[in-house]
Structures are given as C-alpha cells and as structure tokens.
Amino acid sequence: MKATLKAKLGEDMEDYLILGACNPPLAHRAVNVDRQIGLLLPCNVVVRADRADESSVIVEAMNPQILVEVTGEPALHDIADEVTRKMQAAIDSLQTAATSA
C-alpha cells in the first residue's frame, strides 16, 4: 500500500503490506456452504510497521469466527475453527522466530 498511495495520491505512510493468504481447500468448503461467504473469507493478512515504534512489525488477520457470527450458518463452525488453528499457528511461528532472532 505504501508505494501505491505514494504513486497514486502522493501520500506517505509506514510500511504496510496486504498479503493474500487464502487456503483454497478451506475456501472451497466455505463457499459450498454459502456462496456469499467469499465476501468475508479471511484471506488477507496485514504486515505493517508499528506507527509508535517503526522497529516493530505487526501482523494482523481477521478472526475467522466472524464467518459464523455474521452468517449464523452453523455449517461454517468447523471450517472457521480449522482456519483459526492454522492462522494462529502461522502467527505463533512468527512470534517464535522473532524471539529466537
């Protein structure tokens, strides 16, 4: 986003990346339950510099449980649980790597 905002709007901001992190098998399962769920899939992960401490990096992702809450579709519960476990494991591995460095 940093480069795009600078190029298109002349605006500066901290380092800010949006990564596509979709898991096709899980996305397929969710879309088979509810075709509109594609609007809510937690496929984006944000990696950004902390504005208060630019030497720190923040990694953020949407809580997959929102899929169940917003839709009220109980068939999405198991999928959201699996996505939550995978996303948390990925974020935990980053924290482990950062503390080991």
CSV table of C-alpha atoms in Angstrom, one decimal:
chain,number,residue,atom,x,y,z
A,1,MET,CA,0.0,0.0,0.0
A,2,LYS,CA,2.8,2.4,0.8
A,3,ALA,CA,4.1,2.5,-2.8
A,4,THR,CA,0.6,2.6,-4.3
A,5,LEU,CA,-0.6,5.5,-2.1
A,6,LYS,CA,2.6,7.4,-2.9
A,7,ALA,CA,2.3,6.8,-6.6
A,8,LYS,CA,-1.4,7.5,-6.9
A,9,LEU,CA,-2.1,10.0,-4.2
A,10,GLY,CA,1.3,11.4,-3.3
A,11,GLU,CA,0.7,10.3,0.3
A,12,ASP,CA,3.3,8.9,2.6
A,13,MET,CA,2.6,6.1,5.2
A,14,GLU,CA,4.6,3.5,7.1
A,15,ASP,CA,5.5,0.2,5.5
A,16,TYR,CA,2.2,-1.7,5.0
A,17,LEU,CA,1.6,-4.9,3.1
A,18,ILE,CA,-1.6,-6.8,2.4
A,19,LEU,CA,-0.8,-10.5,1.7
A,20,GLY,CA,-3.2,-12.9,0.1
A,21,ALA,CA,-3.2,-16.0,2.3
A,22,CYS,CA,-6.2,-17.9,1.1
A,23,ASN,CA,-6.3,-21.7,1.7
A,24,PRO,CA,-8.1,-23.0,-1.4
A,25,PRO,CA,-9.5,-26.2,0.1
A,26,LEU,CA,-10.9,-24.4,3.1
A,27,ALA,CA,-12.3,-21.6,0.9
A,28,HIS,CA,-13.9,-24.2,-1.3
A,29,ARG,CA,-15.6,-25.8,1.7
A,30,ALA,CA,-16.9,-22.5,3.0
A,31,VAL,CA,-18.2,-21.4,-0.5
A,32,ASN,CA,-20.0,-24.7,-0.8
A,33,VAL,CA,-21.9,-23.9,2.4
A,34,ASP,CA,-22.7,-20.3,1.5
A,35,ARG,CA,-21.8,-18.7,-1.9
A,36,GLN,CA,-21.8,-15.2,-0.5
A,37,ILE,CA,-19.2,-16.1,2.1
A,38,GLY,CA,-16.5,-15.1,-0.4
A,39,LEU,CA,-17.1,-11.6,0.7
A,40,LEU,CA,-16.0,-12.5,4.3
A,41,LEU,CA,-13.2,-15.0,3.8
A,42,PRO,CA,-10.2,-14.1,6.0
A,43,CYS,CA,-7.8,-14.3,3.1
A,44,ASN,CA,-5.9,-11.1,3.8
A,45,VAL,CA,-3.1,-10.8,6.3
A,46,VAL,CA,-1.7,-7.3,7.0
A,47,VAL,CA,2.0,-6.9,7.8
A,48,ARG,CA,2.8,-3.3,8.8
A,49,ALA,CA,5.3,-1.2,10.7
A,50,ASP,CA,4.1,-0.1,14.1
A,51,ARG,CA,3.5,3.6,13.9
A,52,ALA,CA,4.5,4.1,17.5
A,53,ASP,CA,7.7,2.0,17.1
A,54,GLU,CA,8.8,1.6,13.5
A,55,SER,CA,11.4,-1.0,14.5
A,56,SER,CA,8.4,-3.3,15.4
A,57,VAL,CA,6.3,-5.2,12.9
A,58,ILE,CA,2.6,-6.0,13.4
A,59,VAL,CA,1.0,-9.0,11.7
A,60,GLU,CA,-2.8,-8.9,11.7
A,61,ALA,CA,-5.6,-11.2,10.4
A,62,MET,CA,-9.3,-11.2,10.7
A,63,ASN,CA,-10.8,-13.6,13.3
A,64,PRO,CA,-12.3,-16.5,11.2
A,65,GLN,CA,-15.1,-17.0,13.8
A,66,ILE,CA,-16.7,-13.8,12.4
A,67,LEU,CA,-17.8,-16.1,9.4
A,68,VAL,CA,-20.1,-18.0,11.8
A,69,GLU,CA,-21.2,-14.9,13.7
A,70,VAL,CA,-22.2,-12.8,10.7
A,71,THR,CA,-23.9,-15.6,8.7
A,72,GLY,CA,-25.4,-17.5,11.5
A,73,GLU,CA,-24.5,-20.6,9.5
A,74,PRO,CA,-23.6,-23.5,11.8
A,75,ALA,CA,-22.1,-25.5,9.0
A,76,LEU,CA,-19.3,-22.9,8.9
A,77,HIS,CA,-18.3,-23.5,12.5
A,78,ASP,CA,-15.8,-26.4,11.8
A,79,ILE,CA,-14.3,-24.6,8.9
A,80,ALA,CA,-13.8,-21.4,11.0
A,81,ASP,CA,-12.2,-23.5,13.8
A,82,GLU,CA,-9.7,-25.0,11.3
A,83,VAL,CA,-8.9,-21.7,9.8
A,84,THR,CA,-8.4,-20.2,13.3
A,85,ARG,CA,-6.0,-23.0,14.2
A,86,LYS,CA,-4.0,-22.6,11.0
A,87,MET,CA,-3.8,-18.8,11.2
A,88,GLN,CA,-2.8,-18.9,14.9
A,89,ALA,CA,-0.1,-21.5,14.2
A,90,ALA,CA,1.3,-19.2,11.5
A,91,ILE,CA,1.3,-16.1,13.7
A,92,ASP,CA,2.7,-18.1,16.6
A,93,SER,CA,5.6,-19.3,14.4
A,94,LEU,CA,6.4,-15.7,13.6
A,95,GLN,CA,6.5,-14.7,17.2
A,96,THR,CA,8.8,-17.7,18.0
A,97,ALA,CA,11.1,-16.7,15.1
A,98,ALA,CA,11.2,-13.1,16.3
A,99,THR,CA,12.1,-14.1,19.8
A,100,SER,CA,14.8,-16.5,18.6
A,101,ALA,CA,16.5,-13.9,16.4
